mmCIF file of C-alpha atoms in Angstrom:
data_model
loop_
_atom_site.group_PDB
_atom_site.id
_atom_site.type_symbol
_atom_site.label_atom_id
_atom_site.label_comp_id
_atom_site.label_asym_id
_atom_site.label_seq_id
_atom_site.Cartn_x
_atom_site.Cartn_y
_atom_site.Cartn_z
ATOM 1 C CA UNK A 1 124.415 122.425 87.359
ATOM 2 C CA UNK A 2 127.406 120.427 88.622
ATOM 3 C CA UNK A 3 128.186 116.856 87.625
ATOM 4 C CA UNK A 4 126.157 114.342 89.686
ATOM 5 C CA UNK A 5 128.032 112.582 92.430
ATOM 6 C CA UNK A 6 125.705 109.601 91.838
ATOM 7 C CA UNK A 7 123.761 108.703 88.720
ATOM 8 C CA UNK A 8 121.396 105.739 88.342
ATOM 9 C CA UNK A 9 120.333 104.652 84.862
ATOM 10 C CA UNK A 10 117.499 102.112 84.540
ATOM 11 C CA UNK A 11 118.592 100.297 87.685
ATOM 12 C CA UNK A 12 116.889 97.094 88.834
ATOM 13 C CA UNK A 13 117.410 94.948 91.914
ATOM 14 C CA UNK A 14 116.060 91.412 91.859
ATOM 15 C CA UNK A 15 116.207 88.685 94.478
ATOM 16 C CA UNK A 16 114.889 85.138 94.264
ATOM 17 C CA UNK A 17 112.891 85.969 91.136
ATOM 18 C CA UNK A 18 111.305 88.954 92.875
ATOM 19 C CA UNK A 19 111.805 92.530 91.696
ATOM 20 C CA UNK A 20 112.770 94.719 94.664
ATOM 21 C CA UNK A 21 113.603 97.895 92.714
ATOM 22 C CA UNK A 22 112.455 98.638 89.188
ATOM 23 C CA UNK A 23 113.747 101.101 86.595
ATOM 24 C CA UNK A 24 115.382 103.537 89.037
ATOM 25 C CA UNK A 25 116.632 106.707 87.359
ATOM 26 C CA UNK A 26 118.007 109.497 89.519
ATOM 27 C CA UNK A 27 120.829 111.961 89.941
ATOM 28 C CA UNK A 28 122.237 113.201 93.253
ATOM 29 C CA UNK A 29 124.545 116.188 93.304
ATOM 30 C CA UNK A 30 127.564 117.062 95.468
ATOM 31 C CA UNK A 31 126.743 118.787 98.754
ATOM 32 C CA UNK A 32 123.095 117.780 98.522
ATOM 33 C CA UNK A 33 120.890 116.541 101.383
ATOM 34 C CA UNK A 34 118.810 113.942 99.554
ATOM 35 C CA UNK A 35 115.940 112.108 101.262
ATOM 36 C CA UNK A 36 114.409 108.755 100.326
ATOM 37 C CA UNK A 37 110.769 108.547 101.363
ATOM 38 C CA UNK A 38 108.164 105.815 101.088
ATOM 39 C CA UNK A 39 105.979 103.531 103.118
ATOM 40 C CA UNK A 40 107.186 100.283 104.701
ATOM 41 C CA UNK A 41 108.256 97.725 102.124
ATOM 42 C CA UNK A 42 108.679 100.272 99.343
ATOM 43 C CA UNK A 43 112.372 99.465 98.804
ATOM 44 C CA UNK A 44 113.983 102.418 100.607
ATOM 45 C CA UNK A 45 116.674 100.453 102.452
ATOM 46 C CA UNK A 46 117.482 98.396 99.363
ATOM 47 C CA UNK A 47 117.958 101.580 97.351
ATOM 48 C CA UNK A 48 120.208 103.099 100.017
ATOM 49 C CA UNK A 49 122.406 99.993 100.054
ATOM 50 C CA UNK A 50 123.070 100.273 96.324
ATOM 51 C CA UNK A 51 125.095 103.441 96.885
ATOM 52 C CA UNK A 52 127.980 101.578 98.530
ATOM 53 C CA UNK A 53 127.290 98.131 97.083
ATOM 54 C CA UNK A 54 125.838 96.497 100.161
ATOM 55 C CA UNK A 55 123.337 95.482 97.497
ATOM 56 C CA UNK A 56 124.386 94.825 93.890
ATOM 57 C CA UNK A 57 122.065 95.931 91.105
ATOM 58 C CA UNK A 58 121.048 93.195 88.682
ATOM 59 C CA UNK A 59 120.347 95.506 85.727
ATOM 60 C CA UNK A 60 121.177 99.064 84.749
ATOM 61 C CA UNK A 61 124.118 101.301 85.531
ATOM 62 C CA UNK A 62 125.238 103.177 88.646
ATOM 63 C CA UNK A 63 127.922 105.855 88.392
ATOM 64 C CA UNK A 64 129.887 107.495 91.193
ATOM 65 C CA UNK A 65 131.434 110.718 89.911
ATOM 66 C CA UNK A 66 130.910 109.498 86.339
ATOM 67 C CA UNK A 67 132.796 106.278 87.077
ATOM 68 C CA UNK A 68 130.922 102.945 86.862
ATOM 69 C CA UNK A 69 130.502 101.895 90.475
ATOM 70 C CA UNK A 70 131.550 98.298 89.785
ATOM 71 C CA UNK A 71 134.961 99.545 88.615
ATOM 72 C CA UNK A 72 135.723 101.101 92.008
ATOM 73 C CA UNK A 73 137.427 98.725 94.486
ATOM 74 C CA UNK A 74 134.908 97.957 97.210
ATOM 75 C CA UNK A 75 137.213 99.067 100.050
ATOM 76 C CA UNK A 76 137.787 102.406 98.300
ATOM 77 C CA UNK A 77 134.073 102.942 97.684
ATOM 78 C CA UNK A 78 133.196 102.217 101.315
ATOM 79 C CA UNK A 79 135.889 104.591 102.544
ATOM 80 C CA UNK A 80 134.335 107.364 100.469
ATOM 81 C CA UNK A 81 130.674 106.395 100.905
ATOM 82 C CA UNK A 82 129.891 105.350 104.491
ATOM 83 C CA UNK A 83 126.605 103.962 105.756
ATOM 84 C CA UNK A 84 125.394 104.534 109.318
ATOM 85 C CA UNK A 85 122.718 102.043 110.305
ATOM 86 C CA UNK A 86 119.943 102.404 112.832
ATOM 87 C CA UNK A 87 121.027 100.921 116.160
ATOM 88 C CA UNK A 88 124.707 100.700 115.228
ATOM 89 C CA UNK A 89 126.620 98.855 117.950
ATOM 90 C CA UNK A 90 130.166 99.055 119.332
ATOM 91 C CA UNK A 91 132.622 96.414 120.469
ATOM 92 C CA UNK A 92 132.173 95.407 124.106
ATOM 93 C CA UNK A 93 134.524 96.856 126.704
ATOM 94 C CA UNK A 94 135.512 100.122 128.315
ATOM 95 C CA UNK A 95 134.627 102.984 125.967
ATOM 96 C CA UNK A 96 138.128 104.485 126.043
ATOM 97 C CA UNK A 97 139.732 101.157 125.137
ATOM 98 C CA UNK A 98 137.120 100.409 122.492
ATOM 99 C CA UNK A 99 137.672 103.805 120.861
ATOM 100 C CA UNK A 100 141.443 103.286 120.888
ATOM 101 C CA UNK A 101 140.859 99.999 119.051
ATOM 102 C CA UNK A 102 138.645 101.675 116.440
ATOM 103 C CA UNK A 103 141.103 104.558 116.023
ATOM 104 C CA UNK A 104 143.959 102.127 115.357
ATOM 105 C CA UNK A 105 141.889 99.855 113.115
ATOM 106 C CA UNK A 106 140.459 102.725 111.055
ATOM 107 C CA UNK A 107 143.743 104.697 111.094
ATOM 108 C CA UNK A 108 142.038 107.802 112.414
ATOM 109 C CA UNK A 109 144.002 110.896 113.447
ATOM 110 C CA UNK A 110 141.889 111.386 116.570
ATOM 111 C CA UNK A 111 142.099 110.724 120.292
ATOM 112 C CA UNK A 112 139.158 109.129 122.145
ATOM 113 C CA UNK A 113 138.274 112.554 123.580
ATOM 114 C CA UNK A 114 138.258 114.076 120.106
ATOM 115 C CA UNK A 115 135.878 111.360 118.925
ATOM 116 C CA UNK A 116 133.462 112.305 121.700
ATOM 117 C CA UNK A 117 133.879 115.978 120.810
ATOM 118 C CA UNK A 118 132.388 115.384 117.362
ATOM 119 C CA UNK A 119 128.896 114.912 118.778
ATOM 120 C CA UNK A 120 129.492 116.823 122.009
ATOM 121 C CA UNK A 121 129.485 113.803 124.316
ATOM 122 C CA UNK A 122 130.759 114.094 127.868
ATOM 123 C CA UNK A 123 134.234 112.702 128.595
ATOM 124 C CA UNK A 124 132.804 110.729 131.524
ATOM 125 C CA UNK A 125 131.555 108.261 128.896
ATOM 126 C CA UNK A 126 135.163 107.123 128.378
ATOM 127 C CA UNK A 127 135.106 105.338 131.729
ATOM 128 C CA UNK A 128 131.846 103.491 131.047
ATOM 129 C CA UNK A 129 131.537 100.067 129.504
ATOM 130 C CA UNK A 130 129.910 100.126 126.091
ATOM 131 C CA UNK A 131 127.194 97.762 127.294
ATOM 132 C CA UNK A 132 126.248 100.352 129.952
ATOM 133 C CA UNK A 133 125.818 103.194 127.467
ATOM 134 C CA UNK A 134 122.297 104.217 126.607
ATOM 135 C CA UNK A 135 121.187 103.302 123.096
ATOM 136 C CA UNK A 136 121.418 106.965 122.180
ATOM 137 C CA UNK A 137 124.955 107.383 123.518
ATOM 138 C CA UNK A 138 126.156 104.306 121.647
ATOM 139 C CA UNK A 139 124.512 105.531 118.462
ATOM 140 C CA UNK A 140 126.147 108.961 118.767
ATOM 141 C CA UNK A 141 129.582 107.395 119.239
ATOM 142 C CA UNK A 142 129.037 105.209 116.157
ATOM 143 C CA UNK A 143 128.035 108.315 114.186
ATOM 144 C CA UNK A 144 131.129 110.132 115.460
ATOM 145 C CA UNK A 145 133.392 107.321 114.271
ATOM 146 C CA UNK A 146 131.808 107.415 110.817
ATOM 147 C CA UNK A 147 132.260 111.188 110.597
ATOM 148 C CA UNK A 148 135.889 110.872 111.759
ATOM 149 C CA UNK A 149 136.640 108.758 108.680
ATOM 150 C CA UNK A 150 135.914 111.894 106.624
ATOM 151 C CA UNK A 151 133.808 110.310 103.851
ATOM 152 C CA UNK A 152 132.530 112.211 100.837
ATOM 153 C CA UNK A 153 129.042 110.738 101.233
ATOM 154 C CA UNK A 154 127.101 109.686 104.334
ATOM 155 C CA UNK A 155 124.244 107.194 103.995
ATOM 156 C CA UNK A 156 121.810 107.379 106.902
ATOM 157 C CA UNK A 157 119.267 104.634 107.543
ATOM 158 C CA UNK A 158 116.727 105.951 110.040
ATOM 159 C CA UNK A 159 119.526 106.820 112.464
ATOM 160 C CA UNK A 160 117.460 109.158 114.643
ATOM 161 C CA UNK A 161 114.340 106.992 115.001
ATOM 162 C CA UNK A 162 115.461 105.408 118.300
ATOM 163 C CA UNK A 163 116.986 108.592 119.723
ATOM 164 C CA UNK A 164 115.448 111.025 122.175
ATOM 165 C CA UNK A 165 114.092 114.293 120.808
ATOM 166 C CA UNK A 166 117.194 116.103 122.084
ATOM 167 C CA UNK A 167 119.674 113.603 120.630
ATOM 168 C CA UNK A 168 117.781 113.439 117.350
ATOM 169 C CA UNK A 169 117.928 117.219 117.032
ATOM 170 C CA UNK A 170 121.660 117.103 117.764
ATOM 171 C CA UNK A 171 122.231 114.604 114.949
ATOM 172 C CA UNK A 172 120.187 116.625 112.453
ATOM 173 C CA UNK A 173 122.094 119.785 113.367
ATOM 174 C CA UNK A 174 125.410 117.986 112.898
ATOM 175 C CA UNK A 175 124.383 116.603 109.531
ATOM 176 C CA UNK A 176 123.422 120.062 108.300
ATOM 177 C CA UNK A 177 126.813 121.334 109.475
ATOM 178 C CA UNK A 178 128.532 118.553 107.525
ATOM 179 C CA UNK A 179 126.534 119.447 104.443
ATOM 180 C CA UNK A 180 127.725 123.053 104.749
ATOM 181 C CA UNK A 181 131.272 121.676 104.924
ATOM 182 C CA UNK A 182 130.775 119.981 101.559
ATOM 183 C CA UNK A 183 129.483 116.512 102.423
ATOM 184 C CA UNK A 184 126.741 114.807 100.444
ATOM 185 C CA UNK A 185 124.094 113.188 102.643
ATOM 186 C CA UNK A 186 121.537 110.617 101.546
ATOM 187 C CA UNK A 187 119.035 109.505 104.153
ATOM 188 C CA UNK A 188 115.937 107.482 104.834
ATOM 189 C CA UNK A 189 113.433 108.775 107.357
ATOM 190 C CA UNK A 190 109.839 108.033 108.326
ATOM 191 C CA UNK A 191 109.582 111.289 110.264
ATOM 192 C CA UNK A 192 108.062 113.899 107.975
ATOM 193 C CA UNK A 193 109.019 116.830 110.181
ATOM 194 C CA UNK A 194 112.635 115.671 110.123
ATOM 195 C CA UNK A 195 112.530 115.303 106.349
ATOM 196 C CA UNK A 196 111.312 118.866 105.882
ATOM 197 C CA UNK A 197 113.846 120.170 108.419
ATOM 198 C CA UNK A 198 116.949 118.672 106.815
ATOM 199 C CA UNK A 199 116.164 117.645 103.257
ATOM 200 C CA UNK A 200 115.921 119.707 100.121
ATOM 201 C CA UNK A 201 115.135 117.163 97.422
ATOM 202 C CA UNK A 202 114.412 113.472 97.215
ATOM 203 C CA UNK A 203 112.357 110.614 95.834
ATOM 204 C CA UNK A 204 109.176 108.884 96.915
ATOM 205 C CA UNK A 205 109.221 105.114 96.415
ATOM 206 C CA UNK A 206 106.244 102.815 96.083
ATOM 207 C CA UNK A 207 106.513 99.087 95.338
ATOM 208 C CA UNK A 208 110.145 99.491 94.335
ATOM 209 C CA UNK A 209 109.555 102.284 91.839
ATOM 210 C CA UNK A 210 110.105 106.026 91.952
ATOM 211 C CA UNK A 211 106.631 107.527 91.954
ATOM 212 C CA UNK A 212 107.786 111.095 92.329
ATOM 213 C CA UNK A 213 111.007 113.073 92.537
ATOM 214 C CA UNK A 214 111.289 116.668 93.705
ATOM 215 C CA UNK A 215 111.207 118.946 96.715
ATOM 216 C CA UNK A 216 110.517 117.299 100.070
ATOM 217 C CA UNK A 217 107.236 119.108 100.741
ATOM 218 C CA UNK A 218 105.905 117.857 97.404
ATOM 219 C CA UNK A 219 106.935 114.279 98.145
ATOM 220 C CA UNK A 220 105.206 114.204 101.522
ATOM 221 C CA UNK A 221 101.905 114.694 99.728
ATOM 222 C CA UNK A 222 102.380 111.221 98.185
ATOM 223 C CA UNK A 223 101.826 109.316 101.436
ATOM 224 C CA UNK A 224 98.593 107.330 101.371
ATOM 225 C CA UNK A 225 97.851 108.186 97.736
ATOM 226 C CA UNK A 226 97.872 105.969 94.677
ATOM 227 C CA UNK A 227 100.132 106.646 91.727
ATOM 228 C CA UNK A 228 97.466 108.488 89.741
ATOM 229 C CA UNK A 229 97.289 111.094 92.522
ATOM 230 C CA UNK A 230 101.073 111.367 92.872
ATOM 231 C CA UNK A 231 102.561 111.525 89.411
ATOM 232 C CA UNK A 232 106.261 111.474 88.622
ATOM 233 C CA UNK A 233 107.797 114.882 87.897
#
């Protein structure tokens, strides 16, 4: 098996004397579609944020390609490991002008039309104001900008939950295409059908701990069960 792209060793996250994540041990491999599952309040978002240091672990070690994550300059890490949040928003203004601003700021080798091409959006959107885009259209443009930066790893935090069925399917298809192109994708989802469709392996969190790690279909069986019925493997 290849060297893990991420490795967590006995990782803890504590805030205000409260343990958010406890004794997290996991390995994620290059070109893997890894899913983080768990009920509300289980620590999924906190775990996802550790991958690009939006959260800083208080104990344990995190390695990115066998390099301690704290040794990697934060700007470099976040160029290589990009998070796309649910409901990501754009600057206000005409879409074409806003995209030109992002392209210059992010030093992307794209035109505004090429950004829209990434997710198959119509060029008529260039003449709209960002505040007049539907939530789904704005989300797809934000996803396109993240993809255009060509990261090694994409972190997805429930990005399809507010999208229509059609747009959600489009995003999942694109993410699978990116995986085939060599990207590593780590995502959170509450939608079990989506998890089975895109994911291969993952973890199930409960109260900040990994209760089970394995194939997605096995993890889904953990929902609504106590730890004795869903043992770690």
